[in-house]
């Protein structure tokens, strides 16, 4: 029977796309979507964050002609966000309620940058968001794919992919099943191509690599949620070179490196920064090879606040 508000039926769904003040909502009970606006009271209830964001679970009413009104936004269980421009305390939600993140890089063209990946990983760790790492374009690689991000392979699941040959795509599809997965990475690594291979009906625009710079040309301009199955969504995010580490305090940074955790609390000094102090358990683990030197360099770089690569 459903729930009714006066003579209008309340419907549940997921926000799959944002158009300024308008939001496309995919309804749970059908393949239909409604172009919705939030009711006025929601604007007063939410401060310091987006009123509605891609990935939000919402309750709407159908007002006719393919349009609807958002009556309720459910509390977010997780979020991938950054600080809104020109603010210090307002978050811009990239994707709400993701179950996991897939950070996609290319094996080559463009060249993968471990420190850039580490920035993504720290952001996900700070949000307790499970991570998958995808390495695309392995068909262009002459050597063993294991040479790409070798230190990360001991810490995170890494899926070697070739969208062109379909290698690894079915396995990745299994890992996405029943989840909302946010995909992020630098431009030109094949995010849109991968989404297309997972659901060929989507027909997303494919970006190309600039031969003069070797950097990707931006194709996706806003986060969008694509339904791959009844309960499976993938969020394609704008082609950004890196996410700023907004909201990650320096004292929390070591916890964002999983391989550091067994050694935390074992340093000579309780306030050890793990950069220069004697008797540092983290530095000793780097020296013994228990922590990768490249990963440790990323930590030090982030601790210093070095510019993004």
PDB file of C-alpha atoms in Angstrom:
ATOM      1  CA  UNK A   1       0.000   0.000   0.000  1.00  0.00           C
ATOM      2  CA  UNK A   2       2.815   2.387   0.842  1.00  0.00           C
ATOM      3  CA  UNK A   3       2.787   5.542   2.967  1.00  0.00           C
ATOM      4  CA  UNK A   4       0.754   8.589   1.996  1.00  0.00           C
ATOM      5  CA  UNK A   5       1.088  12.293   2.719  1.00  0.00           C
ATOM      6  CA  UNK A   6      -2.429  13.587   2.231  1.00  0.00           C
ATOM      7  CA  UNK A   7      -3.346  12.379  -1.242  1.00  0.00           C
ATOM      8  CA  UNK A   8       0.313  11.973  -2.305  1.00  0.00           C
ATOM      9  CA  UNK A   9       2.227   8.718  -1.918  1.00  0.00           C
ATOM     10  CA  UNK A  10       5.626   8.841  -0.216  1.00  0.00           C
ATOM     11  CA  UNK A  11       8.327   7.107  -2.247  1.00  0.00           C
ATOM     12  CA  UNK A  12      11.882   6.184  -1.294  1.00  0.00           C
ATOM     13  CA  UNK A  13      14.927   6.422  -3.488  1.00  0.00           C
ATOM     14  CA  UNK A  14      18.553   7.428  -3.908  1.00  0.00           C
ATOM     15  CA  UNK A  15      19.886  10.720  -5.234  1.00  0.00           C
ATOM     16  CA  UNK A  16      21.893   9.824  -8.322  1.00  0.00           C
ATOM     17  CA  UNK A  17      22.664  13.248  -9.760  1.00  0.00           C
ATOM     18  CA  UNK A  18      22.687  16.904  -8.746  1.00  0.00           C
ATOM     19  CA  UNK A  19      21.844  19.854 -10.987  1.00  0.00           C
ATOM     20  CA  UNK A  20      22.341  22.907  -8.799  1.00  0.00           C
ATOM     21  CA  UNK A  21      19.096  23.115  -6.789  1.00  0.00           C
ATOM     22  CA  UNK A  22      17.606  20.085  -8.536  1.00  0.00           C
ATOM     23  CA  UNK A  23      18.283  16.433  -7.741  1.00  0.00           C
ATOM     24  CA  UNK A  24      17.568  13.337  -9.807  1.00  0.00           C
ATOM     25  CA  UNK A  25      16.211  10.563  -7.580  1.00  0.00           C
ATOM     26  CA  UNK A  26      16.157   6.911  -8.660  1.00  0.00           C
ATOM     27  CA  UNK A  27      13.093   5.304  -7.100  1.00  0.00           C
ATOM     28  CA  UNK A  28      13.472   2.004  -5.252  1.00  0.00           C
ATOM     29  CA  UNK A  29      10.335   0.337  -6.580  1.00  0.00           C
ATOM     30  CA  UNK A  30      10.884   1.015 -10.279  1.00  0.00           C
ATOM     31  CA  UNK A  31      13.396   2.116 -12.898  1.00  0.00           C
ATOM     32  CA  UNK A  32      11.830   5.573 -12.897  1.00  0.00           C
ATOM     33  CA  UNK A  33      13.532   8.758 -11.759  1.00  0.00           C
ATOM     34  CA  UNK A  34      12.115  12.058 -10.549  1.00  0.00           C
ATOM     35  CA  UNK A  35      13.691  15.484 -10.826  1.00  0.00           C
ATOM     36  CA  UNK A  36      13.245  16.838  -7.313  1.00  0.00           C
ATOM     37  CA  UNK A  37      13.732  19.938  -5.198  1.00  0.00           C
ATOM     38  CA  UNK A  38      14.009  19.803  -1.394  1.00  0.00           C
ATOM     39  CA  UNK A  39      11.216  21.256   0.671  1.00  0.00           C
ATOM     40  CA  UNK A  40      12.066  24.516   2.401  1.00  0.00           C
ATOM     41  CA  UNK A  41      12.414  23.212   5.956  1.00  0.00           C
ATOM     42  CA  UNK A  42      15.365  20.998   4.936  1.00  0.00           C
ATOM     43  CA  UNK A  43      17.378  24.124   4.158  1.00  0.00           C
ATOM     44  CA  UNK A  44      16.990  25.258   7.762  1.00  0.00           C
ATOM     45  CA  UNK A  45      17.671  21.848   9.303  1.00  0.00           C
ATOM     46  CA  UNK A  46      21.090  21.242   7.712  1.00  0.00           C
ATOM     47  CA  UNK A  47      23.970  23.584   8.368  1.00  0.00           C
ATOM     48  CA  UNK A  48      27.654  23.146   7.616  1.00  0.00           C
ATOM     49  CA  UNK A  49      27.039  20.616   4.859  1.00  0.00           C
ATOM     50  CA  UNK A  50      25.060  20.099   1.654  1.00  0.00           C
ATOM     51  CA  UNK A  51      21.303  19.928   2.139  1.00  0.00           C
ATOM     52  CA  UNK A  52      21.105  17.070  -0.351  1.00  0.00           C
ATOM     53  CA  UNK A  53      23.970  15.244  -2.021  1.00  0.00           C
ATOM     54  CA  UNK A  54      24.506  12.458  -4.514  1.00  0.00           C
ATOM     55  CA  UNK A  55      24.147   9.173  -2.643  1.00  0.00           C
ATOM     56  CA  UNK A  56      21.638  10.438  -0.098  1.00  0.00           C
ATOM     57  CA  UNK A  57      18.705   8.192   0.738  1.00  0.00           C
ATOM     58  CA  UNK A  58      15.560  10.283   0.484  1.00  0.00           C
ATOM     59  CA  UNK A  59      11.776  10.171   0.760  1.00  0.00           C
ATOM     60  CA  UNK A  60       9.961  12.038  -2.006  1.00  0.00           C
ATOM     61  CA  UNK A  61       6.499  12.728  -3.350  1.00  0.00           C
ATOM     62  CA  UNK A  62       5.653  12.660  -7.046  1.00  0.00           C
ATOM     63  CA  UNK A  63       4.139  16.028  -8.008  1.00  0.00           C
ATOM     64  CA  UNK A  64       3.604  15.076 -11.651  1.00  0.00           C
ATOM     65  CA  UNK A  65       5.311  15.612 -15.007  1.00  0.00           C
ATOM     66  CA  UNK A  66       8.384  13.651 -13.878  1.00  0.00           C
ATOM     67  CA  UNK A  67       9.049  15.987 -10.951  1.00  0.00           C
ATOM     68  CA  UNK A  68       9.059  15.448  -7.219  1.00  0.00           C
ATOM     69  CA  UNK A  69       9.667  17.044  -3.853  1.00  0.00           C
ATOM     70  CA  UNK A  70      12.188  15.739  -1.302  1.00  0.00           C
ATOM     71  CA  UNK A  71      10.413  15.442   2.047  1.00  0.00           C
ATOM     72  CA  UNK A  72      13.119  13.714   4.092  1.00  0.00           C
ATOM     73  CA  UNK A  73      16.847  13.050   3.848  1.00  0.00           C
ATOM     74  CA  UNK A  74      17.989  10.077   5.916  1.00  0.00           C
ATOM     75  CA  UNK A  75      21.051  10.493   8.187  1.00  0.00           C
ATOM     76  CA  UNK A  76      24.270   9.794   6.304  1.00  0.00           C
ATOM     77  CA  UNK A  77      26.122   6.635   7.334  1.00  0.00           C
ATOM     78  CA  UNK A  78      29.352   7.677   5.611  1.00  0.00           C
ATOM     79  CA  UNK A  79      30.578  10.470   3.403  1.00  0.00           C
ATOM     80  CA  UNK A  80      33.399  11.419   1.066  1.00  0.00           C
ATOM     81  CA  UNK A  81      33.764  15.181   1.339  1.00  0.00           C
ATOM     82  CA  UNK A  82      36.098  18.138   1.235  1.00  0.00           C
ATOM     83  CA  UNK A  83      35.865  21.721   2.461  1.00  0.00           C
ATOM     84  CA  UNK A  84      33.746  23.960   0.272  1.00  0.00           C
ATOM     85  CA  UNK A  85      35.654  26.726  -1.481  1.00  0.00           C
ATOM     86  CA  UNK A  86      36.303  29.869   0.537  1.00  0.00           C
ATOM     87  CA  UNK A  87      35.102  28.258   3.778  1.00  0.00           C
ATOM     88  CA  UNK A  88      36.733  26.751   6.848  1.00  0.00           C
ATOM     89  CA  UNK A  89      33.833  24.832   8.358  1.00  0.00           C
ATOM     90  CA  UNK A  90      31.450  23.894   5.541  1.00  0.00           C
ATOM     91  CA  UNK A  91      31.882  20.549   3.863  1.00  0.00           C
ATOM     92  CA  UNK A  92      31.171  19.861   0.226  1.00  0.00           C
ATOM     93  CA  UNK A  93      29.880  16.311  -0.046  1.00  0.00           C
ATOM     94  CA  UNK A  94      31.247  14.503  -3.079  1.00  0.00           C
ATOM     95  CA  UNK A  95      29.293  11.313  -2.376  1.00  0.00           C
ATOM     96  CA  UNK A  96      27.050  10.419   0.553  1.00  0.00           C
ATOM     97  CA  UNK A  97      26.738   6.906   2.003  1.00  0.00           C
ATOM     98  CA  UNK A  98      29.512   5.147   0.062  1.00  0.00           C
ATOM     99  CA  UNK A  99      30.279   1.612   1.256  1.00  0.00           C
ATOM    100  CA  UNK A 100      33.778   1.665  -0.201  1.00  0.00           C
ATOM    101  CA  UNK A 101      36.129   3.645  -2.396  1.00  0.00           C
ATOM    102  CA  UNK A 102      37.840   2.524  -5.578  1.00  0.00           C
ATOM    103  CA  UNK A 103      40.892   4.634  -6.315  1.00  0.00           C
ATOM    104  CA  UNK A 104      41.704   4.139  -9.953  1.00  0.00           C
ATOM    105  CA  UNK A 105      45.095   4.860 -11.501  1.00  0.00           C
ATOM    106  CA  UNK A 106      46.655   3.861 -14.799  1.00  0.00           C
ATOM    107  CA  UNK A 107      49.635   1.547 -15.090  1.00  0.00           C
ATOM    108  CA  UNK A 108      50.918   4.090 -17.614  1.00  0.00           C
ATOM    109  CA  UNK A 109      49.568   7.006 -19.645  1.00  0.00           C
ATOM    110  CA  UNK A 110      49.342   8.875 -17.318  1.00  0.00           C
ATOM    111  CA  UNK A 111      52.190   7.712 -15.109  1.00  0.00           C
ATOM    112  CA  UNK A 112      50.935   6.578 -11.667  1.00  0.00           C
ATOM    113  CA  UNK A 113      52.024   8.680  -8.692  1.00  0.00           C
ATOM    114  CA  UNK A 114      52.198   6.829  -5.348  1.00  0.00           C
ATOM    115  CA  UNK A 115      52.085  10.024  -3.282  1.00  0.00           C
ATOM    116  CA  UNK A 116      48.923  11.114  -5.040  1.00  0.00           C
ATOM    117  CA  UNK A 117      47.405   7.720  -4.250  1.00  0.00           C
ATOM    118  CA  UNK A 118      48.460   8.095  -0.625  1.00  0.00           C
ATOM    119  CA  UNK A 119      46.522  11.349  -0.375  1.00  0.00           C
ATOM    120  CA  UNK A 120      43.391   9.547  -1.509  1.00  0.00           C
ATOM    121  CA  UNK A 121      44.074   6.696   0.904  1.00  0.00           C
ATOM    122  CA  UNK A 122      44.558   8.988   3.887  1.00  0.00           C
ATOM    123  CA  UNK A 123      41.282  10.722   3.122  1.00  0.00           C
ATOM    124  CA  UNK A 124      39.463   7.364   2.978  1.00  0.00           C
ATOM    125  CA  UNK A 125      41.141   6.099   6.154  1.00  0.00           C
ATOM    126  CA  UNK A 126      40.156   9.273   7.991  1.00  0.00           C
ATOM    127  CA  UNK A 127      36.536   8.478   7.083  1.00  0.00           C
ATOM    128  CA  UNK A 128      36.841   4.740   7.911  1.00  0.00           C
ATOM    129  CA  UNK A 129      36.005   3.994   4.296  1.00  0.00           C
ATOM    130  CA  UNK A 130      37.165   0.585   2.973  1.00  0.00           C
ATOM    131  CA  UNK A 131      39.425   0.879  -0.057  1.00  0.00           C
ATOM    132  CA  UNK A 132      40.069  -0.911  -3.319  1.00  0.00           C
ATOM    133  CA  UNK A 133      42.908   0.160  -5.611  1.00  0.00           C
ATOM    134  CA  UNK A 134      42.447  -0.347  -9.330  1.00  0.00           C
ATOM    135  CA  UNK A 135      45.332  -0.275 -11.800  1.00  0.00           C
ATOM    136  CA  UNK A 136      43.944   0.180 -15.305  1.00  0.00           C
ATOM    137  CA  UNK A 137      45.629  -0.093 -18.726  1.00  0.00           C
ATOM    138  CA  UNK A 138      47.823  -3.034 -17.750  1.00  0.00           C
ATOM    139  CA  UNK A 139      47.653  -4.092 -21.403  1.00  0.00           C
ATOM    140  CA  UNK A 140      49.985  -1.136 -22.127  1.00  0.00           C
ATOM    141  CA  UNK A 141      52.540  -2.335 -19.590  1.00  0.00           C
ATOM    142  CA  UNK A 142      55.541  -4.286 -20.833  1.00  0.00           C
ATOM    143  CA  UNK A 143      56.445  -5.751 -17.433  1.00  0.00           C
ATOM    144  CA  UNK A 144      54.704  -7.322 -14.465  1.00  0.00           C
ATOM    145  CA  UNK A 145      51.749  -5.257 -13.153  1.00  0.00           C
ATOM    146  CA  UNK A 146      53.001  -5.987  -9.637  1.00  0.00           C
ATOM    147  CA  UNK A 147      55.656  -3.332 -10.228  1.00  0.00           C
ATOM    148  CA  UNK A 148      52.913  -0.684 -10.018  1.00  0.00           C
ATOM    149  CA  UNK A 149      52.335   0.365  -6.389  1.00  0.00           C
ATOM    150  CA  UNK A 150      54.330  -2.576  -4.954  1.00  0.00           C
ATOM    151  CA  UNK A 151      54.276  -1.235  -1.373  1.00  0.00           C
ATOM    152  CA  UNK A 152      50.516  -0.760  -1.442  1.00  0.00           C
ATOM    153  CA  UNK A 153      49.826  -4.343  -2.504  1.00  0.00           C
ATOM    154  CA  UNK A 154      50.800  -5.628   0.936  1.00  0.00           C
ATOM    155  CA  UNK A 155      48.267  -3.296   2.588  1.00  0.00           C
ATOM    156  CA  UNK A 156      45.266  -2.897   0.281  1.00  0.00           C
ATOM    157  CA  UNK A 157      43.446  -5.037  -2.299  1.00  0.00           C
ATOM    158  CA  UNK A 158      44.824  -4.112  -5.732  1.00  0.00           C
ATOM    159  CA  UNK A 159      42.923  -5.156  -8.858  1.00  0.00           C
ATOM    160  CA  UNK A 160      44.840  -5.123 -12.133  1.00  0.00           C
ATOM    161  CA  UNK A 161      42.475  -4.133 -14.939  1.00  0.00           C
ATOM    162  CA  UNK A 162      42.411  -3.700 -18.674  1.00  0.00           C
ATOM    163  CA  UNK A 163      39.157  -2.206 -19.848  1.00  0.00           C
ATOM    164  CA  UNK A 164      40.298  -2.743 -23.430  1.00  0.00           C
ATOM    165  CA  UNK A 165      40.782  -6.526 -23.008  1.00  0.00           C
ATOM    166  CA  UNK A 166      38.195  -6.921 -20.204  1.00  0.00           C
ATOM    167  CA  UNK A 167      40.839  -8.371 -17.877  1.00  0.00           C
ATOM    168  CA  UNK A 168      39.897  -8.046 -14.219  1.00  0.00           C
ATOM    169  CA  UNK A 169      36.553  -6.356 -14.960  1.00  0.00           C
ATOM    170  CA  UNK A 170      34.364  -9.328 -13.961  1.00  0.00           C
ATOM    171  CA  UNK A 171      36.299  -9.777 -10.724  1.00  0.00           C
ATOM    172  CA  UNK A 172      35.890  -6.095  -9.937  1.00  0.00           C
ATOM    173  CA  UNK A 173      32.178  -6.336 -10.699  1.00  0.00           C
ATOM    174  CA  UNK A 174      31.906  -9.005  -7.980  1.00  0.00           C
ATOM    175  CA  UNK A 175      33.611  -6.709  -5.472  1.00  0.00           C
ATOM    176  CA  UNK A 176      31.131  -3.933  -6.269  1.00  0.00           C
ATOM    177  CA  UNK A 177      28.009  -6.089  -5.952  1.00  0.00           C
ATOM    178  CA  UNK A 178      25.444  -4.781  -3.469  1.00  0.00           C
ATOM    179  CA  UNK A 179      27.495  -1.709  -2.553  1.00  0.00           C
ATOM    180  CA  UNK A 180      27.766   1.984  -3.311  1.00  0.00           C
ATOM    181  CA  UNK A 181      31.319   2.482  -4.536  1.00  0.00           C
ATOM    182  CA  UNK A 182      32.835   5.880  -5.111  1.00  0.00           C
ATOM    183  CA  UNK A 183      35.455   5.953  -7.867  1.00  0.00           C
ATOM    184  CA  UNK A 184      38.130   8.620  -7.741  1.00  0.00           C
ATOM    185  CA  UNK A 185      41.499   9.196  -9.315  1.00  0.00           C
ATOM    186  CA  UNK A 186      43.400  11.544 -11.584  1.00  0.00           C
ATOM    187  CA  UNK A 187      42.073  12.443 -15.008  1.00  0.00           C
ATOM    188  CA  UNK A 188      42.767  10.217 -17.967  1.00  0.00           C
ATOM    189  CA  UNK A 189      43.067   6.903 -16.103  1.00  0.00           C
ATOM    190  CA  UNK A 190      39.875   5.511 -17.603  1.00  0.00           C
ATOM    191  CA  UNK A 191      37.217   6.043 -14.923  1.00  0.00           C
ATOM    192  CA  UNK A 192      34.444   6.658 -17.454  1.00  0.00           C
ATOM    193  CA  UNK A 193      35.665   3.789 -19.641  1.00  0.00           C
ATOM    194  CA  UNK A 194      35.536   1.477 -16.634  1.00  0.00           C
ATOM    195  CA  UNK A 195      32.000   2.539 -15.727  1.00  0.00           C
ATOM    196  CA  UNK A 196      30.991   1.938 -19.342  1.00  0.00           C
ATOM    197  CA  UNK A 197      32.498  -1.560 -19.265  1.00  0.00           C
ATOM    198  CA  UNK A 198      30.569  -2.358 -16.094  1.00  0.00           C
ATOM    199  CA  UNK A 199      27.340  -1.154 -17.689  1.00  0.00           C
ATOM    200  CA  UNK A 200      27.633  -0.618 -21.474  1.00  0.00           C
ATOM    201  CA  UNK A 201      24.164   0.957 -21.575  1.00  0.00           C
ATOM    202  CA  UNK A 202      25.454   4.072 -19.824  1.00  0.00           C
ATOM    203  CA  UNK A 203      27.485   5.367 -22.764  1.00  0.00           C
ATOM    204  CA  UNK A 204      29.532   7.884 -20.772  1.00  0.00           C
ATOM    205  CA  UNK A 205      31.776  10.304 -22.627  1.00  0.00           C
ATOM    206  CA  UNK A 206      35.318   8.997 -22.723  1.00  0.00           C
ATOM    207  CA  UNK A 207      38.210  11.302 -21.985  1.00  0.00           C
ATOM    208  CA  UNK A 208      41.497  11.230 -23.878  1.00  0.00           C
ATOM    209  CA  UNK A 209      45.078  11.849 -22.955  1.00  0.00           C
ATOM    210  CA  UNK A 210      46.661  15.063 -24.127  1.00  0.00           C
ATOM    211  CA  UNK A 211      49.718  14.041 -26.111  1.00  0.00           C
ATOM    212  CA  UNK A 212      51.420  17.336 -25.372  1.00  0.00           C
ATOM    213  CA  UNK A 213      51.115  17.167 -21.581  1.00  0.00           C
ATOM    214  CA  UNK A 214      50.441  13.509 -20.824  1.00  0.00           C
ATOM    215  CA  UNK A 215      47.710  14.612 -18.438  1.00  0.00           C
ATOM    216  CA  UNK A 216      44.090  13.668 -18.705  1.00  0.00           C
ATOM    217  CA  UNK A 217      41.448  15.976 -20.076  1.00  0.00           C
ATOM    218  CA  UNK A 218      38.507  16.396 -17.725  1.00  0.00           C
ATOM    219  CA  UNK A 219      35.315  14.709 -18.874  1.00  0.00           C
ATOM    220  CA  UNK A 220      33.128  14.250 -15.795  1.00  0.00           C
ATOM    221  CA  UNK A 221      32.094  17.598 -14.343  1.00  0.00           C
ATOM    222  CA  UNK A 222      30.029  16.507 -11.333  1.00  0.00           C
ATOM    223  CA  UNK A 223      29.635  13.409  -9.191  1.00  0.00           C
ATOM    224  CA  UNK A 224      26.998  11.042 -10.507  1.00  0.00           C
ATOM    225  CA  UNK A 225      25.667   7.740  -9.204  1.00  0.00           C
ATOM    226  CA  UNK A 226      25.073   4.991 -11.744  1.00  0.00           C
ATOM    227  CA  UNK A 227      22.934   1.960 -10.986  1.00  0.00           C
ATOM    228  CA  UNK A 228      24.689  -1.255 -11.986  1.00  0.00           C
ATOM    229  CA  UNK A 229      22.138  -3.521 -10.295  1.00  0.00           C
ATOM    230  CA  UNK A 230      19.193  -3.416  -7.896  1.00  0.00           C
ATOM    231  CA  UNK A 231      21.424  -2.513  -4.929  1.00  0.00           C
ATOM    232  CA  UNK A 232      24.676  -1.762  -6.724  1.00  0.00           C
ATOM    233  CA  UNK A 233      25.768   1.768  -7.534  1.00  0.00           C
ATOM    234  CA  UNK A 234      29.004   3.286  -8.693  1.00  0.00           C
ATOM    235  CA  UNK A 235      29.772   6.973  -8.254  1.00  0.00           C
ATOM    236  CA  UNK A 236      31.889   8.560 -10.953  1.00  0.00           C
ATOM    237  CA  UNK A 237      33.539  11.675  -9.540  1.00  0.00           C
ATOM    238  CA  UNK A 238      35.098  14.647 -11.343  1.00  0.00           C
ATOM    239  CA  UNK A 239      38.584  14.073 -12.723  1.00  0.00           C
ATOM    240  CA  UNK A 240      40.603  15.690  -9.991  1.00  0.00           C
ATOM    241  CA  UNK A 241      44.322  15.354  -9.503  1.00  0.00           C
ATOM    242  CA  UNK A 242      44.076  14.930  -5.745  1.00  0.00           C
ATOM    243  CA  UNK A 243      41.765  15.583  -2.841  1.00  0.00           C
ATOM    244  CA  UNK A 244      42.936  18.053  -0.216  1.00  0.00           C
ATOM    245  CA  UNK A 245      43.313  16.517   3.219  1.00  0.00           C
ATOM    246  CA  UNK A 246      40.699  18.720   4.769  1.00  0.00           C
ATOM    247  CA  UNK A 247      39.728  17.746   8.269  1.00  0.00           C
ATOM    248  CA  UNK A 248      42.647  15.360   8.886  1.00  0.00           C
ATOM    249  CA  UNK A 249      44.463  16.570  11.994  1.00  0.00           C
ATOM    250  CA  UNK A 250      48.233  16.059  12.157  1.00  0.00           C
ATOM    251  CA  UNK A 251      47.928  14.010  15.342  1.00  0.00           C
ATOM    252  CA  UNK A 252      45.537  11.631  13.521  1.00  0.00           C
ATOM    253  CA  UNK A 253      47.723  11.243  10.436  1.00  0.00           C
ATOM    254  CA  UNK A 254      49.744   8.198  11.664  1.00  0.00           C
ATOM    255  CA  UNK A 255      46.506   6.241  12.238  1.00  0.00           C
ATOM    256  CA  UNK A 256      45.655   6.802   8.575  1.00  0.00           C
ATOM    257  CA  UNK A 257      48.569   4.555   7.571  1.00  0.00           C
ATOM    258  CA  UNK A 258      47.421   1.003   8.462  1.00  0.00           C
ATOM    259  CA  UNK A 259      50.943  -0.418   8.504  1.00  0.00           C
ATOM    260  CA  UNK A 260      51.940   2.127  11.172  1.00  0.00           C
ATOM    261  CA  UNK A 261      49.302   0.972  13.639  1.00  0.00           C
ATOM    262  CA  UNK A 262      51.120  -2.054  15.151  1.00  0.00           C
ATOM    263  CA  UNK A 263      54.009   0.249  16.105  1.00  0.00           C
ATOM    264  CA  UNK A 264      52.070   3.227  17.460  1.00  0.00           C
ATOM    265  CA  UNK A 265      52.434   3.674  21.196  1.00  0.00           C
ATOM    266  CA  UNK A 266      55.860   2.012  21.248  1.00  0.00           C
ATOM    267  CA  UNK A 267      57.996   5.100  20.665  1.00  0.00           C
ATOM    268  CA  UNK A 268      60.278   6.512  23.369  1.00  0.00           C
ATOM    269  CA  UNK A 269      58.285   9.749  23.472  1.00  0.00           C
ATOM    270  CA  UNK A 270      54.503   9.850  23.776  1.00  0.00           C
ATOM    271  CA  UNK A 271      54.298  12.900  21.514  1.00  0.00           C
ATOM    272  CA  UNK A 272      56.586  11.424  18.836  1.00  0.00           C
ATOM    273  CA  UNK A 273      55.941  12.859  15.379  1.00  0.00           C
ATOM    274  CA  UNK A 274      57.761   9.896  13.755  1.00  0.00           C
ATOM    275  CA  UNK A 275      59.889  12.310  11.746  1.00  0.00           C
ATOM    276  CA  UNK A 276      63.083  13.031  13.686  1.00  0.00           C
ATOM    277  CA  UNK A 277      62.851  11.780  17.279  1.00  0.00           C
ATOM    278  CA  UNK A 278      65.222   9.088  18.612  1.00  0.00           C
ATOM    279  CA  UNK A 279      63.664   5.838  19.728  1.00  0.00           C
ATOM    280  CA  UNK A 280      60.845   6.085  17.190  1.00  0.00           C
ATOM    281  CA  UNK A 281      59.238   2.695  16.564  1.00  0.00           C
ATOM    282  CA  UNK A 282      57.932   3.809  13.176  1.00  0.00           C
ATOM    283  CA  UNK A 283      61.353   4.876  11.913  1.00  0.00           C
ATOM    284  CA  UNK A 284      62.868   1.656  13.220  1.00  0.00           C
ATOM    285  CA  UNK A 285      60.203  -0.311  11.319  1.00  0.00           C
ATOM    286  CA  UNK A 286      61.111   1.619   8.158  1.00  0.00           C
ATOM    287  CA  UNK A 287      64.760   0.744   8.696  1.00  0.00           C
ATOM    288  CA  UNK A 288      63.937  -2.942   9.108  1.00  0.00           C
ATOM    289  CA  UNK A 289      61.726  -2.991   6.033  1.00  0.00           C
ATOM    290  CA  UNK A 290      58.508  -3.631   7.963  1.00  0.00           C
ATOM    291  CA  UNK A 291      57.167  -0.298   6.677  1.00  0.00           C
ATOM    292  CA  UNK A 292      57.822   0.692   3.071  1.00  0.00           C
ATOM    293  CA  UNK A 293      60.173   3.637   2.618  1.00  0.00           C
ATOM    294  CA  UNK A 294      57.993   5.219  -0.075  1.00  0.00           C
ATOM    295  CA  UNK A 295      54.931   5.117   2.154  1.00  0.00           C
ATOM    296  CA  UNK A 296      56.926   6.632   5.006  1.00  0.00           C
ATOM    297  CA  UNK A 297      58.122   9.406   2.680  1.00  0.00           C
ATOM    298  CA  UNK A 298      54.476  10.137   1.861  1.00  0.00           C
ATOM    299  CA  UNK A 299      53.707  10.410   5.572  1.00  0.00           C
ATOM    300  CA  UNK A 300      56.574  12.841   6.140  1.00  0.00           C
ATOM    301  CA  UNK A 301      55.546  14.882   3.098  1.00  0.00           C
ATOM    302  CA  UNK A 302      51.960  15.118   4.319  1.00  0.00           C
ATOM    303  CA  UNK A 303      53.144  15.950   7.815  1.00  0.00           C
ATOM    304  CA  UNK A 304      55.213  18.829   6.430  1.00  0.00           C
ATOM    305  CA  UNK A 305      52.310  20.050   4.338  1.00  0.00           C
ATOM    306  CA  UNK A 306      54.212  19.739   1.074  1.00  0.00           C
ATOM    307  CA  UNK A 307      52.313  20.807  -2.068  1.00  0.00           C
ATOM    308  CA  UNK A 308      50.406  18.109  -3.929  1.00  0.00           C
ATOM    309  CA  UNK A 309      52.388  16.328  -6.626  1.00  0.00           C
TER     310      UNK A 309
END
